[in-house]
PDB file of C-alpha atoms in Angstrom:
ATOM      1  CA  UNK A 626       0.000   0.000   0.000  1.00 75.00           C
ATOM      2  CA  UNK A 627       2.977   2.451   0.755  1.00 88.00           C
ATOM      3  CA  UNK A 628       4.465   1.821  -2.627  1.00 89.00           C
ATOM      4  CA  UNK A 629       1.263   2.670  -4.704  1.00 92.00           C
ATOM      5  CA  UNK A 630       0.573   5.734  -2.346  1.00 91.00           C
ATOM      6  CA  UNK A 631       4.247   7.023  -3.500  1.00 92.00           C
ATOM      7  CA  UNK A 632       4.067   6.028  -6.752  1.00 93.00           C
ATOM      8  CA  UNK A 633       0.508   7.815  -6.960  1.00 93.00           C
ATOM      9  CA  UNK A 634       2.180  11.066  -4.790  1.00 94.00           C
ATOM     10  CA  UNK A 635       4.956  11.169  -7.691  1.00 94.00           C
ATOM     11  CA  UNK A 636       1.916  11.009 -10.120  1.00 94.00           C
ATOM     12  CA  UNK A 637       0.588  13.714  -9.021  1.00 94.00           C
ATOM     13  CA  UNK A 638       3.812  16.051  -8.448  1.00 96.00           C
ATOM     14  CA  UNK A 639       4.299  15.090 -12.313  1.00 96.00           C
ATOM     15  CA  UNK A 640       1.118  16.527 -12.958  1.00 96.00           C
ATOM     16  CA  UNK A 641       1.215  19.362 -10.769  1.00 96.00           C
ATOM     17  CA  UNK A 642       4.801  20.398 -12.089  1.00 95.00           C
ATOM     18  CA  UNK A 643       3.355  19.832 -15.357  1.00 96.00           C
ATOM     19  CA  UNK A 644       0.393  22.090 -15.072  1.00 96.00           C
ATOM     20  CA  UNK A 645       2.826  24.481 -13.314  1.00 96.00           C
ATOM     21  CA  UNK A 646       4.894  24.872 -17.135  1.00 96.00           C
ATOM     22  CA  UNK A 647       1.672  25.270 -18.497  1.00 96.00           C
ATOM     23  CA  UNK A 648       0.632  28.051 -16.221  1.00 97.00           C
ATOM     24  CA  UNK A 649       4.458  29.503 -16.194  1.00 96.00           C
ATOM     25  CA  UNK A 650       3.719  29.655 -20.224  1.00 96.00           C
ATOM     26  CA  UNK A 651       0.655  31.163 -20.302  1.00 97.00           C
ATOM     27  CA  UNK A 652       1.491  33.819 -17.629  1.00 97.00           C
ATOM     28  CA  UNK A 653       4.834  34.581 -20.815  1.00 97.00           C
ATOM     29  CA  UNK A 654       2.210  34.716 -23.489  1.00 97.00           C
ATOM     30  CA  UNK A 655      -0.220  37.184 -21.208  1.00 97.00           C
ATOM     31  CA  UNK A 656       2.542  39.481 -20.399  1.00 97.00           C
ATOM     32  CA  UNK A 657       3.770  39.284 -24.215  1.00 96.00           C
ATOM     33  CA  UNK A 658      -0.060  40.770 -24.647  1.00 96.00           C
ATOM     34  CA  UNK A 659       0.218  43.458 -22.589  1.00 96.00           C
ATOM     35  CA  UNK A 660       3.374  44.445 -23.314  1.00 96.00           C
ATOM     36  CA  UNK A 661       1.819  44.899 -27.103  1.00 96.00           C
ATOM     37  CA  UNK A 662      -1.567  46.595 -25.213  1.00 95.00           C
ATOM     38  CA  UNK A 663       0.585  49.003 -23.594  1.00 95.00           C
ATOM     39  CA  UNK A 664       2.790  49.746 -26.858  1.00 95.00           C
ATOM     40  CA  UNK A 665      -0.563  50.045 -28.900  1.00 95.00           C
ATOM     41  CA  UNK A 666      -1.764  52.507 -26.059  1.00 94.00           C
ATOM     42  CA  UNK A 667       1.527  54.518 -26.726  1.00 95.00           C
ATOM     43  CA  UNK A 668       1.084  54.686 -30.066  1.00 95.00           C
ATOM     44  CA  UNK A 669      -2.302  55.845 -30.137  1.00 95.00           C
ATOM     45  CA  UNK A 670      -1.458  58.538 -28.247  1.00 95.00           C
ATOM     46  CA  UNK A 671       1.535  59.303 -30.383  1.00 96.00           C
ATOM     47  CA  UNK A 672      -1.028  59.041 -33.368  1.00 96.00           C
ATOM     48  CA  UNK A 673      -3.598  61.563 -31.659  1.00 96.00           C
ATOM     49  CA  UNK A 674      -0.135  63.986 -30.751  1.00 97.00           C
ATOM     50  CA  UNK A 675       0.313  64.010 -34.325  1.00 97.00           C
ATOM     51  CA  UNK A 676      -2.924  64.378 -35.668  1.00 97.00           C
ATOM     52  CA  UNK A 677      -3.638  67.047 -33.546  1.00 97.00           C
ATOM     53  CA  UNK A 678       0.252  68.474 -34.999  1.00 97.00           C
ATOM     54  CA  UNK A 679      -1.212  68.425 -38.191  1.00 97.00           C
ATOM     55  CA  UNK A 680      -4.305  70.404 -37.679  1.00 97.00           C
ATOM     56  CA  UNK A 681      -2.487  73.010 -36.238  1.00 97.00           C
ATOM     57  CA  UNK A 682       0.136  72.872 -39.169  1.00 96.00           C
ATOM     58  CA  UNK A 683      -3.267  72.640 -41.352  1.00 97.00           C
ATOM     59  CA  UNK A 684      -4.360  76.123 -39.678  1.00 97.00           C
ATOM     60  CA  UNK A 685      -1.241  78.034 -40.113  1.00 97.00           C
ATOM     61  CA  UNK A 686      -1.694  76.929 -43.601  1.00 97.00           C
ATOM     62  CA  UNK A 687      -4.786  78.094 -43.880  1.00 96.00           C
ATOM     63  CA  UNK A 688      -4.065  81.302 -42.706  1.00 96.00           C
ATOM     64  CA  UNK A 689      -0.828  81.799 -44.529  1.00 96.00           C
ATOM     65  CA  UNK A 690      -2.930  81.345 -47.488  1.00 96.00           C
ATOM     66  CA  UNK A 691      -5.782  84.148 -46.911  1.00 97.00           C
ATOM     67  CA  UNK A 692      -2.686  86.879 -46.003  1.00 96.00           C
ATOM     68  CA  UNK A 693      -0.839  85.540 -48.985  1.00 96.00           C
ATOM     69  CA  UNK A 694      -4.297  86.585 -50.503  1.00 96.00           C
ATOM     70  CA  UNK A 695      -4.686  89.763 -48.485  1.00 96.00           C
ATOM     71  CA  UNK A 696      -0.813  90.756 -50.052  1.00 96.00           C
ATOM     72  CA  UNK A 697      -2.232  90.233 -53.652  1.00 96.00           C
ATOM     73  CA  UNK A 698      -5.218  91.803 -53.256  1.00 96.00           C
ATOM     74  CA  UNK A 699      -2.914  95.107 -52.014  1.00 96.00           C
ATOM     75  CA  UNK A 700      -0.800  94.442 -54.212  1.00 96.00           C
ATOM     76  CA  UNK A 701      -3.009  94.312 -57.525  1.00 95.00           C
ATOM     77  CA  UNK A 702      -5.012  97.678 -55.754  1.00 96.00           C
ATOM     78  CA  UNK A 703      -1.469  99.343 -55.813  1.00 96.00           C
ATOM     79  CA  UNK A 704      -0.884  98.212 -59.854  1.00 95.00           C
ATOM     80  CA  UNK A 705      -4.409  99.845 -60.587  1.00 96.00           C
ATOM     81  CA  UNK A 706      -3.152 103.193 -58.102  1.00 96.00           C
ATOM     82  CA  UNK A 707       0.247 103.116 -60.161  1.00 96.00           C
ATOM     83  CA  UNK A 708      -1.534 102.522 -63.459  1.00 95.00           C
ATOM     84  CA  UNK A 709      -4.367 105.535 -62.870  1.00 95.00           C
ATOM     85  CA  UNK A 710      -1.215 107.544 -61.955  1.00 95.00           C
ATOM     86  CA  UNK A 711       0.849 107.279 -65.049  1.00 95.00           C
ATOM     87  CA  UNK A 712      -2.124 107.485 -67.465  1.00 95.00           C
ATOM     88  CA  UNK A 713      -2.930 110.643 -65.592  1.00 95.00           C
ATOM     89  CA  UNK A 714       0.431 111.849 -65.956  1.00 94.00           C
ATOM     90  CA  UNK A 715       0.495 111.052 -69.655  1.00 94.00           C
ATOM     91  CA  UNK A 716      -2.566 113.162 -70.100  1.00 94.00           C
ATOM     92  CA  UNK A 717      -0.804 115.950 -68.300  1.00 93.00           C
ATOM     93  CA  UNK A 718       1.942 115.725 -70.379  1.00 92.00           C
ATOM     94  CA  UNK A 719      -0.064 115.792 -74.042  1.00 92.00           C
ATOM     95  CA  UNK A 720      -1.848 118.542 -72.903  1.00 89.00           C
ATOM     96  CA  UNK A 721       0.977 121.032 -71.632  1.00 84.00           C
ATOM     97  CA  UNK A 722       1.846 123.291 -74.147  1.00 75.00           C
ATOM     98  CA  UNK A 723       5.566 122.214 -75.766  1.00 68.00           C
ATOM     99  CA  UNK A 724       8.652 124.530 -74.656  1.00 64.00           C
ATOM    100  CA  UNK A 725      10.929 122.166 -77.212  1.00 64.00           C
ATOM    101  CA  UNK A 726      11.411 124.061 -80.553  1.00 57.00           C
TER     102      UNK A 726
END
């Protein structure tokens, strides 16, 4: 009877340390999974840093655009101003009397 109860008590430690691998394995693979959870968290918020870098890029864009706009506009009202200016002055000049000759 002593020799079956040891050989069943061995049994079971087999078993036991055998289940133990299993667990010891598992308890790898989970922490292998949150490892990757807790990268994937980082990177989402890396992701939402740079998509909220890019709508602010986007903005200063935007606006860099309308005074590039505002700038033309000036500029274009300036051409006209220049333009009115030295037709006017042309005018002047056909109609004062010539001092040549």
């Amino acid at each position: 009877a002593k020799h079956s109860d040891l050989v069943r008590l061995q049994d079971d430690v087999q078993i036991k340390n055998s289940e133990v691998e299993s667990l010891t394995a598992e308890v790898l693979k989970l922490r292998g999974y949150k490892e990757k959870l807790e990268q994937a968290g980082d990177l989402k918020r890396l992701l939402a840093d740079k998509e909220s870098e890019s709508e602010k890029l986007l903005e200063q864009v935007v606006d860099l655009e309308q005074a590039v706009e505002a700038y033309k506009q000036q500029l274009d009202d300036k051409d006209r101003q220049t333009e009115g200016l030295r037709t006017k002055l042309a005018q002047a000049q056909k109609r004062r009397p010539s001092t040549e000759g």
